[in-house]
Short mmCIF file of C-alpha atoms in Angstrom, two decimals:
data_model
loop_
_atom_site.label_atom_id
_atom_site.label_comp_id
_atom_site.label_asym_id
_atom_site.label_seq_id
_atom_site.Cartn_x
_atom_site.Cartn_y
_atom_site.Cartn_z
CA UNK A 1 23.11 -64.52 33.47
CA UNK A 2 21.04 -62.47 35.60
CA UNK A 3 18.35 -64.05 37.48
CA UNK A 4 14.45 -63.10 37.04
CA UNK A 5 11.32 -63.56 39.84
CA UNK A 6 7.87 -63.17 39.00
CA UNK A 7 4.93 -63.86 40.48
CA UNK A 8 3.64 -67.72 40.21
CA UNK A 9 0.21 -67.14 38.98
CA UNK A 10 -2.01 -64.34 38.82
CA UNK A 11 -6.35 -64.00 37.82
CA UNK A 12 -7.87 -61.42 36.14
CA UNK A 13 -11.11 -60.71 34.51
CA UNK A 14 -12.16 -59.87 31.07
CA UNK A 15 -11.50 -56.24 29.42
CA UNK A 16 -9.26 -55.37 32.70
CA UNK A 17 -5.41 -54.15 32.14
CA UNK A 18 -2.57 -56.88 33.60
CA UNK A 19 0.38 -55.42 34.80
CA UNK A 20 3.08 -58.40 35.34
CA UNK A 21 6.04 -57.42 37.34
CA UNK A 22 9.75 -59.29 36.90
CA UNK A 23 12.44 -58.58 39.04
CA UNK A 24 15.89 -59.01 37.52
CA UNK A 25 18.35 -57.23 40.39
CA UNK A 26 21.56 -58.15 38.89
CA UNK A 27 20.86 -57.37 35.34
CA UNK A 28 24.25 -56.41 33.01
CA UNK A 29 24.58 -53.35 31.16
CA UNK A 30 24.47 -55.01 27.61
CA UNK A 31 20.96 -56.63 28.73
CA UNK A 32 17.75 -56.68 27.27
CA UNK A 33 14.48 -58.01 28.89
CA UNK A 34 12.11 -60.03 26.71
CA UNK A 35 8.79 -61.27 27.61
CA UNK A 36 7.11 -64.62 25.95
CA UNK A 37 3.50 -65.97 25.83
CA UNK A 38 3.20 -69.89 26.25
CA UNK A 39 -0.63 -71.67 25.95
CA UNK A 40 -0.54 -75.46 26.98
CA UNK A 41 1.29 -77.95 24.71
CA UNK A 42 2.81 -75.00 22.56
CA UNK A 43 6.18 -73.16 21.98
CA UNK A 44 6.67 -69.88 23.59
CA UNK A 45 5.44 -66.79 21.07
CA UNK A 46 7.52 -64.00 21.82
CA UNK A 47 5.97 -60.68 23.10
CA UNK A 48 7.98 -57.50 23.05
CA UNK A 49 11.65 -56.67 24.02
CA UNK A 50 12.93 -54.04 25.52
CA UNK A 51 16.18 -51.73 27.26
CA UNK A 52 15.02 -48.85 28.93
CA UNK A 53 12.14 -46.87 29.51
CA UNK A 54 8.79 -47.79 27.74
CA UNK A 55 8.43 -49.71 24.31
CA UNK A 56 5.11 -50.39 22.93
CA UNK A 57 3.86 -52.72 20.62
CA UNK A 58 0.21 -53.71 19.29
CA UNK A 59 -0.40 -56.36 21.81
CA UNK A 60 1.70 -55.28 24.85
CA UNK A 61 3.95 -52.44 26.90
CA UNK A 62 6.53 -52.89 28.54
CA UNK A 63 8.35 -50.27 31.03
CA UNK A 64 11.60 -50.17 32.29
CA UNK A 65 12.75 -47.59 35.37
CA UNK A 66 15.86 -46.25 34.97
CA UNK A 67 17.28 -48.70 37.31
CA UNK A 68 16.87 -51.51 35.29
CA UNK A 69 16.59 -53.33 37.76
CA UNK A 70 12.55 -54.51 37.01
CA UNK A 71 10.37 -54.23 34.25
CA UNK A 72 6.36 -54.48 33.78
CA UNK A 73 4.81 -56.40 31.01
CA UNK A 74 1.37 -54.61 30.32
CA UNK A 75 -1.87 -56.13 28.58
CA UNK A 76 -4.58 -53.84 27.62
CA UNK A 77 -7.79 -55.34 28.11
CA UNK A 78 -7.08 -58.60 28.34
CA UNK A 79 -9.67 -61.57 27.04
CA UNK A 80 -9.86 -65.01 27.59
CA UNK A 81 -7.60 -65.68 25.25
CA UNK A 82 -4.89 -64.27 26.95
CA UNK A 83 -5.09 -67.50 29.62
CA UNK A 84 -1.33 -68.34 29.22
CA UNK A 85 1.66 -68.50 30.44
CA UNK A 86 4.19 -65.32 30.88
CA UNK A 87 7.76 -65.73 30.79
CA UNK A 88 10.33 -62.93 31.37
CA UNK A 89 14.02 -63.48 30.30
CA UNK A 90 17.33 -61.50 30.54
CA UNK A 91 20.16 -61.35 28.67
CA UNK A 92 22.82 -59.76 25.68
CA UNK A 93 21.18 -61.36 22.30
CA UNK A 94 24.13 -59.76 20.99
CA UNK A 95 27.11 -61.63 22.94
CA UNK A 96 27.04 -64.46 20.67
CA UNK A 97 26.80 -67.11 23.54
CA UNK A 98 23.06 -65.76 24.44
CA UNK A 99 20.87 -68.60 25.37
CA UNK A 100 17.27 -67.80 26.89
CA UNK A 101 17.03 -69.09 30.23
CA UNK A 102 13.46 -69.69 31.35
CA UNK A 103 11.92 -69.37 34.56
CA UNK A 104 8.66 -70.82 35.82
CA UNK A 105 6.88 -67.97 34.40
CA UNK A 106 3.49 -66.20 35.80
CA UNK A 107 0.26 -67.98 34.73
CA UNK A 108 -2.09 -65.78 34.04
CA UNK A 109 -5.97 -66.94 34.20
CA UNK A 110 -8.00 -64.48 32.84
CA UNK A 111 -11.66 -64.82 34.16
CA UNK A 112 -15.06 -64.05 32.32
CA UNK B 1 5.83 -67.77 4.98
CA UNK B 2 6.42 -70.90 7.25
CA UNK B 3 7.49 -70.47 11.15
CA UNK B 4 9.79 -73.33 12.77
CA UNK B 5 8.40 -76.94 11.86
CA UNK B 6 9.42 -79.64 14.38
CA UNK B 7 8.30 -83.37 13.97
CA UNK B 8 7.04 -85.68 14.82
CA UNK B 9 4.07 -83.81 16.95
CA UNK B 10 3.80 -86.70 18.98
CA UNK B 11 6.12 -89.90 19.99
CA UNK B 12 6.01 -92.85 22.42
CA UNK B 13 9.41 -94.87 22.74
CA UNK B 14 10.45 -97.75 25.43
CA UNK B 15 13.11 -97.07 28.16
CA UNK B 16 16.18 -98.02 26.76
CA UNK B 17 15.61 -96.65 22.77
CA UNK B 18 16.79 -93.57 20.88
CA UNK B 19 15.13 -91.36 19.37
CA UNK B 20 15.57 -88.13 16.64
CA UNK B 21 13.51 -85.44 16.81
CA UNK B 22 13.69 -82.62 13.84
CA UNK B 23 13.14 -78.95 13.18
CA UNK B 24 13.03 -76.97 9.93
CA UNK B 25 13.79 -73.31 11.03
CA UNK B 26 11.83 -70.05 9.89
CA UNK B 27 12.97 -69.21 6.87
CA UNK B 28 15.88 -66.48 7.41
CA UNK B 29 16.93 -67.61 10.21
CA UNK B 30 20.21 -69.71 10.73
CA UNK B 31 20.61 -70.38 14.04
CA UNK B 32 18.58 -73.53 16.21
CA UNK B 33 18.13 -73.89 19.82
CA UNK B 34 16.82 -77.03 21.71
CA UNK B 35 14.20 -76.70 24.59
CA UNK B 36 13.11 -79.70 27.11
CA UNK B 37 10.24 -78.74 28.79
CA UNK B 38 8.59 -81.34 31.64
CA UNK B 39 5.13 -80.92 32.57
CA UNK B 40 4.16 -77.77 34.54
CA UNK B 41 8.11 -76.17 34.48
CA UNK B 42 9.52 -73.59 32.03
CA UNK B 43 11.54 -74.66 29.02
CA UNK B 44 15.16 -75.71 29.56
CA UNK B 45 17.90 -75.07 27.56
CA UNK B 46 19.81 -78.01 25.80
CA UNK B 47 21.93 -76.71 23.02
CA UNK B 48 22.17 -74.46 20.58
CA UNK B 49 24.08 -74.69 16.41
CA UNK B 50 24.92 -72.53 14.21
CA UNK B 51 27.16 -72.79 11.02
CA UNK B 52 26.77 -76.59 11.69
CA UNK B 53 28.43 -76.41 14.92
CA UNK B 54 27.25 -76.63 18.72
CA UNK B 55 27.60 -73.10 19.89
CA UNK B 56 26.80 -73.53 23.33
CA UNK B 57 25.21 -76.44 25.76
CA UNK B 58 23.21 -76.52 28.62
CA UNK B 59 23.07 -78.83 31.63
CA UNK B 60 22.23 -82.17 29.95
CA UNK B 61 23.76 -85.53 29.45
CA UNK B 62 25.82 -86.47 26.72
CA UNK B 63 23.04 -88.71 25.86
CA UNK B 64 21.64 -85.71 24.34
CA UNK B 65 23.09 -84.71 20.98
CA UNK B 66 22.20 -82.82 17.96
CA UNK B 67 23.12 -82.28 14.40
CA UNK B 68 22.89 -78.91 12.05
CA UNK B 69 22.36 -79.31 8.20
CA UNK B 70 23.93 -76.92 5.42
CA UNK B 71 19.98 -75.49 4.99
CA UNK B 72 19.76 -74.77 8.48
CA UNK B 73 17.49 -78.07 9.81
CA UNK B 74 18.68 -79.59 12.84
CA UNK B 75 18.12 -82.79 14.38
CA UNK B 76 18.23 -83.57 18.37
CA UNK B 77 18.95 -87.23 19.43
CA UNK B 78 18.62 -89.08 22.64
CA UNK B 79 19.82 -92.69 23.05
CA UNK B 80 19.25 -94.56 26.43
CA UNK B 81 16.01 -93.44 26.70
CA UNK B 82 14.78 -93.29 30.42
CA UNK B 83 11.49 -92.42 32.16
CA UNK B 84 12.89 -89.03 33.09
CA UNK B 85 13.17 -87.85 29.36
CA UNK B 86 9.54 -87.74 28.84
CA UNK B 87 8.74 -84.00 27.82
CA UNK B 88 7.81 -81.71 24.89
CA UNK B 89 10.85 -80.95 22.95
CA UNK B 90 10.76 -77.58 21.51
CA UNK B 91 13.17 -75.70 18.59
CA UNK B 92 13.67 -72.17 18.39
CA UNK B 93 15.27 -70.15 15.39
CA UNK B 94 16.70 -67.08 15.39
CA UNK B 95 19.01 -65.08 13.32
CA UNK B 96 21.14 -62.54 14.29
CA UNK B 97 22.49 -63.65 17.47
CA UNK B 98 18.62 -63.63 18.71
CA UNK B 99 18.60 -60.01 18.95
CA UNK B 100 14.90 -59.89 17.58
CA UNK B 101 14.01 -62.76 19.65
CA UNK B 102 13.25 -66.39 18.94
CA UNK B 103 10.59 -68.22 17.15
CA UNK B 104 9.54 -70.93 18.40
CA UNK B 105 7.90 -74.14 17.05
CA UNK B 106 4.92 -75.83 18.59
CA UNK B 107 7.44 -79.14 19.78
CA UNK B 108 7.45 -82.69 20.23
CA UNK B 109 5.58 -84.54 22.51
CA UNK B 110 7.98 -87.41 23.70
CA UNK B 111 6.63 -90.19 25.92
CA UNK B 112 8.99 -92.81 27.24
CA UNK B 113 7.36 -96.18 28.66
#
């Protein structure tokens, strides 16, 4: 399973765009890269998935270079509300055996 | 339509006891993954069933087991309860293989005295 590294933590302010970077160096051809949202004392809500390029949904981007080898998880304008915890995993959902395997994740505090 | 349903929300047990936790999956979905997630860490992976079976397992004692139900509802049981196992316990469905990603529910808070 490839291996992801993102930052620990990261602040931001209210209105501004987040970019979070994940690094996933040894990701497989058959991967996909999936980003979740966690707040405190819930389950992980999931985000937007991707393979290549860009793929945009209404609450996120995400871009992938050609290399595969990172992606960016983009929130436009962030609010308060977006104080959470990011989590990016990599893997084949459609091998069968997938299993998410979860990092520490980037905690994002978004600041008035 | 209903998400993933996990109870109890909250449980306090003595070293020593077993406990069951259970999870009613998103409708749809057939497939249900177990989550232990300590205090400040990410969630980590204990099992996963589908067709009533356990698919695949992650790192954790065989003190940790689970059942799947014909309708899809699983069940996760720990016996020897120690301090270590306090955490919020969290179920994921999926269908699929996971290929549209997992829902999640909101877990079980287990505290172990």
């Amino acid at each position: 399973l490839a291996k992801t590294t993102q930052p620990i933590s990261m602040d931001s302010y209210e209105g501004q765009e987040v970019n979070i970077t994940c690094s996933h160096n040894n990701i497989a051809t058959n991967d996909y890269i999936t980003w979740y949202q966690q707040f405190p004392s819930q389950g992980p809500r999931f985000i937007i998935q991707g393979y290549k390029t860009k793929v945009t949904n209404e609450v996120a981007s995400l871009f992938i270079p050609a290399d595969r080898k990172s992606s960016t998880l983009s929130l436009p304008r962030v609010s308060l509300s977006d104080t959470a915890v990011y989590y990016c995993l990599v893997g084949d959902p459609t091998s069968g055996t997938y299993k998410y395997i979860f990092g520490t994740g980037t905690r994002l505090k978004v600041l008035a | 339509d209903a998400g993933v349903t996990q109870s109890p929300t909250h449980l306090i047990k003595t070293r020593g006891q077993q406990v069951t936790l259970r999870c009613s999956p998103k409708s749809g979905h057939d497939t249900v993954s177990w989550y232990q997630q300590a205090l400040g860490q990410g969630p980590q992976f204990i099992f996963q069933y589908y067709e009533e079976e356990e698919r695949q397992r992650g790192n954790f004692p065989d003190r940790f087991s689970g059942h799947q139900f014909p309708n899809y509802s699983s069940e996760l049981n720990v016996n020897a309860l120690l301090l270590g196992d306090s955490a919020l316990y969290l179920c994921a469905s999926s269908s699929d293989w996971g290929r549209y990603g997992y829902t999640f529910g909101s877990g079980t808070r287990l505290t172990v005295v």
